[in-house]
Amino acid sequence: MKRREFMKKAGFGLTAVASASIVPSALRSQETSLPNIKWRLASSFPKSLEIIYNGAEVLSRRILELTGGRFEIKAFPAGELAPPNGVLDAVEKSTVECGHTCSYYYHGKNKAFSLDTAIPFGLNARQMNAWCYYGGGLALSREFFAKYNIINFPGGNTGTQMGGWFSKEINGLNDIKGLKIRIPGFGAEIFSSLGAIVQRDMASADIYPAFAGGALDAAELVGPYDDEKQGLYKVAQFYYYPGWWEPEGRMAFYVNKGQWEQLPASYKAAFEAASAEVDALMLANYDAWNPSAIQRLVQKGVKLRRYPDDVMKAAYNTAQKIYTAESSKNPDFRKIFDSMHGFQRTSDIWNKMAENTLANFMQSLM
Amino acid sequence: MKRREFMKKAGFGLTAVASASIVPSALRSQETSLPNIKWRLASSFPKSLEIIYNGAEVLSRRILELTGGRFEIKAFPAGELAPPNGVLDAVEKSTVECGHTCSYYYHGKNKAFSLDTAIPFGLNARQMNAWCYYGGGLALSREFFAKYNIINFPGGNTGTQMGGWFSKEINGLNDIKGLKIRIPGFGAEIFSSLGAIVQRDMASADIYPAFAGGALDAAELVGPYDDEKQGLYKVAQFYYYPGWWEPEGRMAFYVNKGQWEQLPASYKAAFEAASAEVDALMLANYDAWNPSAIQRLVQKGVKLRRYPDDVMKAAYNTAQKIYTAESSKNPDFRKIFDSMHGFQRTSDIWNKMAENTLANFMQSLM
C-alpha cells in the first residue's frame, strides 16, 4: 500500500496533503497570520464522571500546548451551556463551537446515532477503533453527521460496561417479565420486548430513591469505577455482567462545521491529534481503575452475577430483529450498520483465535 | 481526583504545567523564537513491514502539520542509518536524534528491555496501555531508559501475535523436544528449556531457505497480515495460535535526551500527541487487516492449530521460573516486572468478567 493511500485509510483526510515535501512551505505561509481563537465546549457529563469529563480537559490542555496557547477551548460541565442531551442541538446551531457527548443520547432523533456509541452485541472497543479508522466507519458516520452540520471525532471509550444493578436475582428469562428497569436506547427496546417495564429517561439522581421506594428493580449505569460512587449497592446488591448492550461505550467530540472550516490547518491537526490521544487515554484510564473498583465493591458485599444464557440468547435474537426492522425503514442506519456488521463477522473470527484463546488461558489460571 | 493529579497520571509529566491559566502566556513568549528543526529517525523496520514502518511516517507527517512545518522528522528504514537492532545505540549516542524500534531487540543487553515490548503470558495491548499511562508503567520504564540517555514513547502495537509456522504438527510437549525453531528473547529461553533447539538470531531473509533445507521446523513471525507476505505457508503449513510469548507487541519511539531537552515545549507536545496517535492507530490497523489476511491464508491451504494445553502450561510455568530467576539478579527487571505483574493480576480478574464473557458469548455464536 502506498503512503498516500495509508494516510487516507488512517483517517487523516481532513488535513492530509498530497506529499510530505509540500507541507512545510504550505504551512509556513499561514503562520504569519495565525489567529487567537477561543472556543467553548459543552460537555454532556458532570464533573463527577471524572474520567469521562476529564477527556475534555485533557483535549483542551493538549491543544493549548500544541498551538502555543493560541487556540483555547474552555470546557463546561453538563447543564452549564446545554443539557446533557442537548449538545447535538447546541453544536448544530453553533450555540457552542464544540461538544463532548455520547451520540446515543440522540437515539430518539435517529437511531443511527447509537451506532456511533454502542449497540447491543456490537463491536468491542478495539474493533470500534479498527472499523472507524481502517474499515470505513469514521467516513460513514461523518457522512451522517454532516446532515447535522457537525464533524464528529472519536472521544474516549469505557470498554465493555457492566450489566446493571438488580435488587433481585435473575435466574432466567421468566425473571425479566415485569422487571422494572431503567435503561435507554436499544437496550430499552430489547428489555421491553422481553417483557420488562422500561424506564427510558429517568435522571441519574432519581435512580437511588426509585430503588428505595420500589419503583425500580434494576438500572444500568457504566462500570465499577463510576458505579461505586453512585452507591446503588446499598439498595441493589446484585451486579450483573456483561453489559451486552454496551460491548464498548464511545464518547464523541462534535465540532460545528462552519467553525471547523475557519480553523487554520495546524489547529485542525491539533484537534485531531488531541482527540485521538483522549480517545486512547480514556480507555486506558477505565482499564486501569475498574479492576480495583470491582474488588472494593465485592468487599462491600456486592454479589456478582453473570446473565443467564437464555437471557443473553433471547436478547441477542431480539437485537438482530430490531436491527433488521430499523434497516428496512432507516437508510442512515442501514448504511452504517451494514458496514459495521460485516466488519464484525470477520473480526470476531480472528479475535477468537490469538487474542481470546490467550485471554481465556490466562483467566483459567486464576 | 484533582486535575493536576489526573494529568500526572495520564503521563503528561514532560510538558504539563501547573494550571491552564498560565499556559497561553508561557507558550506565547516562546513563539517569537521557534526554531526550524530537522531530525532523522532510524527505524528498525523495513518498508515491507508496512503497518509498522508507516508508524514513523504518520508521526512525521503529524508533527509537520502541528508545528507549521517547522519540526521535520525524516524516517529511514532499517539499515540506512542503523541496523535493525542498532537503534538503541544510535539514539543513545545521538548518532540520530530519534528512532522507532522494538525494545526487546535489546534483550541481550538487559532483559528489562523486553518488558517494554512483550513478555510471555504478560499484559495484552489494552492492559499495556492501562499500566503504562495509569498504572505507573511508563514512569518506571522511563527511569530505566534514562540510563541509556533515552526518553521512550509508546509507538504502536500488533495485538496478540500468532504462535508461529510449523512444518509438522505439535500434539504435545514431547513434540517440542528436538524441534528446530527460530525465536528470540524470552520465547527462546522457554522453548530451549522445553527441549527445543533454538535459533535466536536468524535473519528474516534466511528463514524460508532454512525451512526448505530442513534446518528449521518452526519459526515465529508476527501475525496474519505481515506473515502472509513472507510466504512461509509454502514450506510450513501449520500456523499455531496463540503467540503466548507476545500477548501484545509494542513498538517504541526513542528520543535522545539531549536532543529532547532542546525542543520548545510545543514541539515536545507535538511529539507526545503524535506518538500517542500512532500508538492507537497501529493497533487499529492490525485489528482491521488481520481478519481478512487469516481468511486468505486458510484459503491458501494453511492449517490453523491451537497450542496443546500441556505445552501452554509448561511454557507458562517455565516463564514464571525465568522471571523469578531474572528478578533475583537484575534489579532493573525486578522493579518493572513487579509493577507489571501486580497490575496484571487484578486486571485479569476484571477482564474475565465483562469484556471476556461477552467476547466468548459472541464467538460461541459463530
Short mmCIF file of N, CA, C and O in Angstrom, two decimals, chain A residues 1 3 6-7 12 15 17 27-28 31 50 57-58 61-62 64-66 68-70 121 126 130 134 160 224 241-242 266 269-270 272 277 281 283-285 287-291 306 316 344 346 350 352-357 359-363 365-366, chain B residues 1 3 6-7 12 15 17 27-28 31 50 57-58 61-62 64-66 68-70 121 126 130 134 160 224 241-242 266 269-270 272 277 281 284-285 287-291 295 306 316 344 350 352-357 359-363 365-366:
data_model
loop_
_atom_site.label_atom_id
_atom_site.label_comp_id
_atom_site.label_asym_id
_atom_site.label_seq_id
_atom_site.Cartn_x
_atom_site.Cartn_y
_atom_site.Cartn_z
N MET A 1 0.84 -1.21 0.00
CA MET A 1 0.00 0.00 0.00
C MET A 1 0.87 1.26 0.00
O MET A 1 1.85 1.35 0.74
N ARG A 3 1.94 5.19 0.60
CA ARG A 3 1.76 6.02 1.79
C ARG A 3 0.51 6.91 1.72
O ARG A 3 -0.21 7.05 2.69
N PHE A 6 -2.36 4.88 2.57
CA PHE A 6 -2.33 4.57 4.00
C PHE A 6 -2.85 5.76 4.81
O PHE A 6 -3.68 5.62 5.69
N MET A 7 -2.36 6.94 4.48
CA MET A 7 -2.77 8.13 5.22
C MET A 7 -4.27 8.34 5.10
O MET A 7 -4.94 8.72 6.05
N PHE A 12 -6.84 10.50 8.05
CA PHE A 12 -6.20 11.81 8.07
C PHE A 12 -6.72 12.70 6.95
O PHE A 12 -6.08 13.68 6.60
N THR A 15 -6.94 16.85 7.04
CA THR A 15 -5.83 17.79 6.93
C THR A 15 -4.69 17.28 6.07
O THR A 15 -3.74 18.00 5.83
N VAL A 17 -2.22 16.36 3.23
CA VAL A 17 -1.91 16.99 1.96
C VAL A 17 -1.19 15.96 1.09
O VAL A 17 -0.88 14.87 1.53
N LEU A 27 2.40 25.17 5.09
CA LEU A 27 2.00 25.54 6.44
C LEU A 27 2.71 26.81 6.90
O LEU A 27 2.14 27.63 7.57
N ARG A 28 3.96 26.95 6.49
CA ARG A 28 4.70 28.13 6.92
C ARG A 28 4.05 29.42 6.43
O ARG A 28 4.02 30.41 7.11
N GLU A 31 1.62 30.90 8.72
CA GLU A 31 1.99 31.13 10.11
C GLU A 31 2.03 32.59 10.51
O GLU A 31 1.85 32.92 11.67
N GLU A 50 -15.65 11.63 36.48
CA GLU A 50 -14.38 12.34 36.29
C GLU A 50 -13.55 11.84 35.11
O GLU A 50 -12.92 12.64 34.43
N GLU A 57 -11.04 18.17 29.34
CA GLU A 57 -9.96 18.98 29.94
C GLU A 57 -8.60 18.62 29.32
O GLU A 57 -7.77 19.48 29.06
N VAL A 58 -8.40 17.32 29.10
CA VAL A 58 -7.14 16.86 28.51
C VAL A 58 -7.04 17.37 27.07
O VAL A 58 -5.99 17.85 26.63
N ARG A 61 -6.16 21.11 27.23
CA ARG A 61 -4.78 21.35 27.62
C ARG A 61 -3.82 21.03 26.48
O ARG A 61 -2.90 21.78 26.18
N ARG A 62 -4.05 19.89 25.84
CA ARG A 62 -3.13 19.49 24.78
C ARG A 62 -3.17 20.47 23.60
O ARG A 62 -2.13 20.81 23.02
N LEU A 64 -3.94 23.63 23.70
CA LEU A 64 -3.22 24.84 24.14
C LEU A 64 -1.72 24.67 23.95
O LEU A 64 -1.04 25.55 23.41
N GLU A 65 -1.21 23.53 24.41
CA GLU A 65 0.24 23.27 24.28
C GLU A 65 0.68 23.25 22.82
O GLU A 65 1.72 23.78 22.46
N LEU A 66 -0.16 22.61 22.00
CA LEU A 66 0.22 22.40 20.60
C LEU A 66 0.19 23.69 19.78
O LEU A 66 0.89 23.79 18.78
N GLY A 68 0.77 26.77 20.95
CA GLY A 68 1.45 27.89 21.59
C GLY A 68 0.47 28.80 22.33
O GLY A 68 0.67 30.02 22.39
N GLY A 69 -0.59 28.21 22.85
CA GLY A 69 -1.56 28.97 23.65
C GLY A 69 -2.55 29.78 22.84
O GLY A 69 -3.38 30.51 23.39
N ARG A 70 -2.51 29.65 21.52
CA ARG A 70 -3.38 30.49 20.68
C ARG A 70 -4.81 29.96 20.53
O ARG A 70 -5.73 30.73 20.28
N PHE A 121 -24.56 -6.21 21.50
CA PHE A 121 -23.86 -7.28 20.79
C PHE A 121 -23.06 -6.77 19.59
O PHE A 121 -22.82 -7.49 18.64
N ARG A 126 -11.66 -2.25 20.74
CA ARG A 126 -10.62 -2.34 19.71
C ARG A 126 -11.23 -2.49 18.33
O ARG A 126 -10.74 -1.91 17.34
N ALA A 130 -10.76 -0.09 15.02
CA ALA A 130 -10.31 -0.68 13.76
C ALA A 130 -11.29 -0.35 12.64
O ALA A 130 -10.90 0.06 11.54
N TYR A 134 -9.87 2.15 9.88
CA TYR A 134 -9.37 1.36 8.74
C TYR A 134 -10.45 0.51 8.09
O TYR A 134 -10.16 -0.28 7.20
N THR A 160 -16.10 -2.60 27.64
CA THR A 160 -17.37 -3.29 27.91
C THR A 160 -17.89 -2.87 29.28
O THR A 160 -17.18 -2.93 30.28
N PRO A 224 -17.57 -0.49 37.13
CA PRO A 224 -17.26 -0.44 38.56
C PRO A 224 -16.78 0.92 39.07
O PRO A 224 -17.26 1.39 40.11
N TYR A 241 -23.21 -8.96 34.87
CA TYR A 241 -22.30 -8.79 33.74
C TYR A 241 -22.61 -9.85 32.70
O TYR A 241 -23.22 -10.87 33.04
N PRO A 242 -22.23 -9.67 31.46
CA PRO A 242 -21.65 -8.44 30.90
C PRO A 242 -22.76 -7.47 30.46
O PRO A 242 -23.91 -7.87 30.30
N SER A 266 -3.09 23.92 11.01
CA SER A 266 -2.36 23.39 12.16
C SER A 266 -3.27 23.27 13.38
O SER A 266 -3.06 22.41 14.24
N ALA A 269 -5.20 20.07 12.84
CA ALA A 269 -4.33 18.95 13.18
C ALA A 269 -4.24 18.79 14.69
O ALA A 269 -4.24 17.67 15.22
N ALA A 270 -4.19 19.91 15.40
CA ALA A 270 -4.12 19.86 16.87
C ALA A 270 -5.38 19.22 17.44
O ALA A 270 -5.31 18.38 18.35
N GLU A 272 -7.40 17.12 15.89
CA GLU A 272 -7.41 15.70 15.51
C GLU A 272 -6.47 14.88 16.39
O GLU A 272 -6.84 13.82 16.90
N GLU A 277 -5.70 11.23 21.06
CA GLU A 277 -4.99 10.92 22.31
C GLU A 277 -5.99 10.71 23.45
O GLU A 277 -5.88 9.76 24.23
N LEU A 281 -6.48 7.44 25.79
CA LEU A 281 -6.20 7.56 27.23
C LEU A 281 -7.42 7.22 28.08
O LEU A 281 -7.29 6.65 29.16
N LEU A 283 -9.82 5.06 27.57
CA LEU A 283 -9.96 3.60 27.69
C LEU A 283 -8.89 3.05 28.64
O LEU A 283 -9.19 2.20 29.49
N ALA A 284 -7.67 3.54 28.50
CA ALA A 284 -6.59 3.09 29.39
C ALA A 284 -6.93 3.44 30.84
O ALA A 284 -6.66 2.65 31.76
N ASN A 285 -7.52 4.61 31.03
CA ASN A 285 -7.89 5.04 32.39
C ASN A 285 -8.95 4.10 32.99
O ASN A 285 -8.82 3.63 34.12
N ASP A 287 -9.56 1.03 32.04
CA ASP A 287 -8.95 -0.30 32.19
C ASP A 287 -8.05 -0.36 33.44
O ASP A 287 -7.86 -1.43 34.01
N ALA A 288 -7.50 0.78 33.82
CA ALA A 288 -6.60 0.79 34.98
C ALA A 288 -7.37 0.91 36.29
O ALA A 288 -6.94 0.37 37.30
N TRP A 289 -8.47 1.61 36.31
CA TRP A 289 -9.14 1.89 37.58
C TRP A 289 -10.35 0.99 37.86
O TRP A 289 -10.78 0.89 39.01
N ASN A 290 -10.91 0.36 36.84
CA ASN A 290 -12.03 -0.57 37.10
C ASN A 290 -11.62 -1.80 37.93
O ASN A 290 -12.41 -2.22 38.78
N PRO A 291 -10.43 -2.39 37.70
CA PRO A 291 -10.10 -3.62 38.45
C PRO A 291 -10.13 -3.45 39.97
O PRO A 291 -10.68 -4.30 40.67
N ARG A 306 -23.53 -13.45 36.53
CA ARG A 306 -23.49 -13.47 35.07
C ARG A 306 -24.92 -13.58 34.56
O ARG A 306 -25.75 -14.31 35.13
N TYR A 316 -29.95 -11.39 22.28
CA TYR A 316 -29.22 -11.35 21.01
C TYR A 316 -30.18 -11.47 19.83
O TYR A 316 -30.13 -10.68 18.87
N GLN A 344 -17.65 -6.83 11.76
CA GLN A 344 -17.65 -7.61 13.00
C GLN A 344 -17.54 -9.11 12.74
O GLN A 344 -16.87 -9.82 13.49
N THR A 346 -15.99 -10.90 10.37
CA THR A 346 -14.63 -11.42 10.14
C THR A 346 -13.73 -11.12 11.34
O THR A 346 -12.84 -11.90 11.67
N TRP A 350 -11.27 -13.77 13.84
CA TRP A 350 -9.85 -13.55 14.14
C TRP A 350 -9.62 -13.39 15.65
O TRP A 350 -8.71 -13.98 16.21
N LYS A 352 -11.21 -14.58 18.08
CA LYS A 352 -11.39 -15.84 18.80
C LYS A 352 -10.07 -16.62 18.84
O LYS A 352 -9.82 -17.40 19.76
N MET A 353 -9.24 -16.37 17.85
CA MET A 353 -8.05 -17.18 17.68
C MET A 353 -6.93 -16.76 18.63
O MET A 353 -6.81 -17.30 19.74
N ALA A 354 -6.13 -15.79 18.25
CA ALA A 354 -4.96 -15.45 19.07
C ALA A 354 -5.36 -14.73 20.35
O ALA A 354 -5.02 -15.15 21.46
N GLU A 355 -6.09 -13.64 20.21
CA GLU A 355 -6.35 -12.74 21.34
C GLU A 355 -7.16 -13.44 22.44
O GLU A 355 -6.79 -13.42 23.61
N ASN A 356 -8.26 -14.08 22.07
CA ASN A 356 -9.14 -14.61 23.10
C ASN A 356 -8.74 -15.98 23.62
O ASN A 356 -9.02 -16.31 24.76
N THR A 357 -8.06 -16.77 22.78
CA THR A 357 -7.56 -18.04 23.29
C THR A 357 -6.56 -17.78 24.41
O THR A 357 -6.58 -18.44 25.45
N ALA A 359 -6.33 -14.96 26.24
CA ALA A 359 -7.03 -14.35 27.39
C ALA A 359 -7.71 -15.43 28.22
O ALA A 359 -7.64 -15.42 29.46
N ASN A 360 -8.36 -16.36 27.56
CA ASN A 360 -9.06 -17.43 28.30
C ASN A 360 -8.08 -18.34 29.03
O ASN A 360 -8.36 -18.78 30.14
N PHE A 361 -6.94 -18.59 28.41
CA PHE A 361 -5.93 -19.40 29.09
C PHE A 361 -5.45 -18.69 30.36
O PHE A 361 -5.38 -19.30 31.43
N MET A 362 -5.13 -17.40 30.23
CA MET A 362 -4.65 -16.65 31.39
C MET A 362 -5.69 -16.66 32.51
O MET A 362 -5.36 -16.81 33.68
N GLN A 363 -6.96 -16.50 32.11
CA GLN A 363 -8.00 -16.41 33.13
C GLN A 363 -8.33 -17.78 33.72
O GLN A 363 -8.85 -17.86 34.84
N LEU A 365 -6.18 -19.70 34.77
CA LEU A 365 -5.16 -19.93 35.80
C LEU A 365 -5.52 -19.29 37.13
O LEU A 365 -4.89 -19.55 38.14
N MET A 366 -6.55 -18.42 37.11
CA MET A 366 -6.86 -17.65 38.32
C MET A 366 -7.57 -18.52 39.36
O MET A 366 -8.28 -19.44 39.03
N MET B 1 -10.48 12.95 42.11
CA MET B 1 -9.09 13.27 41.76
C MET B 1 -8.99 14.67 41.16
O MET B 1 -9.79 15.06 40.34
N ARG B 3 -7.41 17.75 38.90
CA ARG B 3 -6.97 17.71 37.52
C ARG B 3 -5.45 17.54 37.41
O ARG B 3 -4.95 16.81 36.58
N PHE B 6 -4.63 14.04 37.86
CA PHE B 6 -5.08 13.29 36.68
C PHE B 6 -4.08 13.45 35.54
O PHE B 6 -3.67 12.50 34.91
N MET B 7 -3.67 14.71 35.30
CA MET B 7 -2.74 14.96 34.20
C MET B 7 -1.44 14.20 34.44
O MET B 7 -0.85 13.65 33.52
N PHE B 12 1.38 13.01 31.30
CA PHE B 12 1.67 14.28 30.67
C PHE B 12 2.80 15.02 31.39
O PHE B 12 2.97 16.20 31.22
N THR B 15 5.47 17.70 29.68
CA THR B 15 5.20 19.07 29.26
C THR B 15 4.12 19.74 30.09
O THR B 15 3.84 20.91 29.89
N VAL B 17 2.06 21.76 32.70
CA VAL B 17 2.38 22.91 33.55
C VAL B 17 1.32 22.99 34.63
O VAL B 17 0.34 22.26 34.63
N LEU B 27 3.60 29.91 26.80
CA LEU B 27 3.93 29.39 25.48
C LEU B 27 4.09 30.52 24.47
O LEU B 27 4.93 30.46 23.59
N ARG B 28 3.27 31.54 24.61
CA ARG B 28 3.35 32.64 23.65
C ARG B 28 4.71 33.31 23.67
O ARG B 28 5.23 33.72 22.66
N GLU B 31 7.14 31.92 21.36
CA GLU B 31 6.78 31.73 19.96
C GLU B 31 7.55 32.61 19.00
O GLU B 31 7.68 32.28 17.84
N GLU B 50 4.80 -2.88 6.37
CA GLU B 50 4.28 -1.54 6.09
C GLU B 50 3.51 -0.90 7.24
O GLU B 50 3.59 0.30 7.45
N GLU B 57 6.21 7.27 9.56
CA GLU B 57 5.78 8.25 8.56
C GLU B 57 4.59 9.06 9.07
O GLU B 57 4.49 10.26 8.83
N VAL B 58 3.66 8.38 9.75
CA VAL B 58 2.49 9.08 10.29
C VAL B 58 2.94 10.06 11.38
O VAL B 58 2.48 11.20 11.44
N ARG B 61 4.52 13.10 9.62
CA ARG B 61 3.52 13.94 8.97
C ARG B 61 2.74 14.77 9.99
O ARG B 61 2.52 15.97 9.81
N ARG B 62 2.32 14.10 11.05
CA ARG B 62 1.51 14.81 12.04
C ARG B 62 2.30 15.91 12.72
O ARG B 62 1.79 17.01 12.95
N LEU B 64 4.81 17.58 11.47
CA LEU B 64 4.92 18.67 10.49
C LEU B 64 3.67 19.55 10.52
O LEU B 64 3.75 20.78 10.56
N GLU B 65 2.52 18.89 10.48
CA GLU B 65 1.25 19.64 10.49
C GLU B 65 1.11 20.48 11.75
O GLU B 65 0.65 21.61 11.72
N LEU B 66 1.47 19.85 12.88
CA LEU B 66 1.25 20.51 14.18
C LEU B 66 2.18 21.69 14.41
O LEU B 66 1.84 22.61 15.16
N GLY B 68 3.45 23.71 12.04
CA GLY B 68 3.51 24.63 10.92
C GLY B 68 4.71 24.35 10.02
O GLY B 68 5.27 25.28 9.44
N GLY B 69 5.12 23.09 9.95
CA GLY B 69 6.21 22.72 9.06
C GLY B 69 7.60 22.99 9.62
O GLY B 69 8.60 22.76 8.93
N ARG B 70 7.68 23.46 10.86
CA ARG B 70 9.00 23.84 11.41
C ARG B 70 9.80 22.66 11.95
O ARG B 70 11.02 22.71 11.99
N PHE B 121 3.08 -14.56 28.32
CA PHE B 121 1.99 -14.59 29.29
C PHE B 121 1.86 -13.27 30.06
O PHE B 121 1.36 -13.25 31.18
N ARG B 126 -4.47 -3.69 25.60
CA ARG B 126 -5.19 -2.71 26.41
C ARG B 126 -4.62 -2.63 27.81
O ARG B 126 -4.52 -1.55 28.39
N ALA B 130 -3.05 0.61 29.78
CA ALA B 130 -3.58 0.99 31.10
C ALA B 130 -2.44 1.06 32.12
O ALA B 130 -2.33 2.02 32.89
N TYR B 134 -1.63 4.74 33.43
CA TYR B 134 -2.34 4.96 34.70
C TYR B 134 -1.93 3.96 35.77
O TYR B 134 -2.53 3.95 36.84
N THR B 160 -2.22 -9.39 20.11
CA THR B 160 -1.68 -10.73 20.32
C THR B 160 -1.21 -11.31 18.99
O THR B 160 -1.95 -11.33 18.01
N PRO B 224 -1.15 -12.59 10.88
CA PRO B 224 -1.56 -12.95 9.53
C PRO B 224 -1.19 -11.93 8.45
O PRO B 224 -0.69 -12.31 7.39
N TYR B 241 -1.57 -20.94 17.11
CA TYR B 241 -2.01 -19.81 17.93
C TYR B 241 -2.26 -20.32 19.33
O TYR B 241 -2.47 -21.53 19.51
N PRO B 242 -2.26 -19.47 20.34
CA PRO B 242 -1.88 -18.05 20.28
C PRO B 242 -0.38 -17.89 20.46
O PRO B 242 0.30 -18.80 20.93
N SER B 266 6.16 23.36 22.72
CA SER B 266 5.10 22.98 21.79
C SER B 266 5.56 21.84 20.86
O SER B 266 4.76 21.05 20.39
N ALA B 269 5.20 18.71 22.92
CA ALA B 269 3.78 18.32 22.93
C ALA B 269 3.40 17.66 21.61
O ALA B 269 2.63 16.69 21.59
N ALA B 270 3.94 18.18 20.51
CA ALA B 270 3.63 17.61 19.19
C ALA B 270 4.14 16.17 19.12
O ALA B 270 3.44 15.28 18.62
N GLU B 272 4.67 14.12 21.65
CA GLU B 272 3.87 13.29 22.55
C GLU B 272 2.51 12.94 21.96
O GLU B 272 2.07 11.79 21.98
N GLU B 277 -0.98 9.06 19.06
CA GLU B 277 -1.90 8.78 17.96
C GLU B 277 -1.41 7.57 17.15
O GLU B 277 -2.19 6.67 16.81
N LEU B 281 -3.35 4.09 16.40
CA LEU B 281 -3.69 3.77 15.01
C LEU B 281 -3.07 2.46 14.54
O LEU B 281 -3.69 1.71 13.78
N ALA B 284 -5.18 -0.38 15.67
CA ALA B 284 -6.42 -0.40 14.89
C ALA B 284 -6.17 -0.94 13.49
O ALA B 284 -6.99 -1.68 12.94
N ASN B 285 -5.02 -0.60 12.93
CA ASN B 285 -4.67 -1.06 11.59
C ASN B 285 -4.50 -2.57 11.56
O ASN B 285 -5.05 -3.27 10.70
N ASP B 287 -5.76 -4.67 13.74
CA ASP B 287 -7.06 -5.26 14.04
C ASP B 287 -7.98 -5.25 12.82
O ASP B 287 -8.87 -6.10 12.69
N ALA B 288 -7.76 -4.29 11.94
CA ALA B 288 -8.62 -4.20 10.75
C ALA B 288 -8.14 -5.12 9.62
O ALA B 288 -8.96 -5.63 8.86
N TRP B 289 -6.85 -5.31 9.50
CA TRP B 289 -6.34 -6.03 8.33
C TRP B 289 -6.00 -7.49 8.60
O TRP B 289 -5.87 -8.29 7.66
N ASN B 290 -5.80 -7.86 9.86
CA ASN B 290 -5.53 -9.28 10.15
C ASN B 290 -6.71 -10.20 9.82
O ASN B 290 -6.48 -11.32 9.34
N PRO B 291 -7.95 -9.80 10.10
CA PRO B 291 -9.06 -10.74 9.87
C PRO B 291 -9.16 -11.25 8.44
O PRO B 291 -9.34 -12.45 8.21
N GLN B 295 -8.18 -15.22 6.72
CA GLN B 295 -9.09 -15.93 5.80
C GLN B 295 -8.38 -16.29 4.50
O GLN B 295 -8.55 -17.40 3.98
N ARG B 306 -4.27 -24.89 17.44
CA ARG B 306 -4.11 -24.29 18.77
C ARG B 306 -2.99 -25.02 19.49
O ARG B 306 -2.88 -26.25 19.39
N TYR B 316 4.03 -21.69 30.45
CA TYR B 316 3.65 -20.71 31.48
C TYR B 316 4.51 -20.91 32.73
O TYR B 316 5.08 -19.96 33.28
N GLN B 344 -1.30 -6.91 36.39
CA GLN B 344 -1.95 -7.94 35.58
C GLN B 344 -2.91 -8.79 36.40
O GLN B 344 -3.98 -9.17 35.92
N TRP B 350 -10.79 -8.64 36.38
CA TRP B 350 -11.80 -7.73 35.82
C TRP B 350 -12.11 -8.07 34.35
O TRP B 350 -13.27 -8.16 33.95
N LYS B 352 -11.94 -10.84 32.86
CA LYS B 352 -12.68 -12.09 32.73
C LYS B 352 -14.18 -11.85 32.82
O LYS B 352 -14.98 -12.60 32.25
N MET B 353 -14.53 -10.79 33.48
CA MET B 353 -15.94 -10.55 33.79
C MET B 353 -16.69 -9.95 32.60
O MET B 353 -17.26 -10.69 31.79
N ALA B 354 -16.65 -8.64 32.44
CA ALA B 354 -17.47 -8.02 31.40
C ALA B 354 -16.92 -8.28 30.01
O ALA B 354 -17.60 -8.81 29.12
N GLU B 355 -15.65 -7.93 29.81
CA GLU B 355 -15.08 -7.92 28.46
C GLU B 355 -15.03 -9.33 27.84
O GLU B 355 -15.48 -9.55 26.73
N ASN B 356 -14.50 -10.29 28.61
CA ASN B 356 -14.29 -11.60 28.01
C ASN B 356 -15.51 -12.50 28.03
O ASN B 356 -15.66 -13.36 27.17
N THR B 357 -16.39 -12.30 29.00
CA THR B 357 -17.63 -13.07 28.98
C THR B 357 -18.42 -12.73 27.72
O THR B 357 -18.96 -13.61 27.05
N ALA B 359 -17.15 -11.37 24.92
CA ALA B 359 -16.40 -11.84 23.73
C ALA B 359 -16.64 -13.32 23.49
O ALA B 359 -16.88 -13.76 22.36
N ASN B 360 -16.60 -14.10 24.57
CA ASN B 360 -16.81 -15.55 24.42
C ASN B 360 -18.23 -15.87 23.97
O ASN B 360 -18.45 -16.79 23.18
N PHE B 361 -19.19 -15.10 24.48
CA PHE B 361 -20.57 -15.32 24.04
C PHE B 361 -20.70 -15.04 22.54
O PHE B 361 -21.27 -15.84 21.79
N MET B 362 -20.13 -13.92 22.11
CA MET B 362 -20.24 -13.57 20.68
C MET B 362 -19.58 -14.65 19.82
O MET B 362 -20.10 -15.02 18.76
N GLN B 363 -18.46 -15.16 20.30
CA GLN B 363 -17.72 -16.13 19.49
C GLN B 363 -18.38 -17.51 19.53
O GLN B 363 -18.18 -18.32 18.63
N LEU B 365 -21.37 -17.92 19.04
CA LEU B 365 -22.46 -17.88 18.05
C LEU B 365 -21.97 -18.20 16.64
O LEU B 365 -22.77 -18.39 15.73
N MET B 366 -20.63 -18.22 16.49
CA MET B 366 -20.11 -18.37 15.12
C MET B 366 -20.24 -19.80 14.63
O MET B 366 -20.17 -20.74 15.38
#
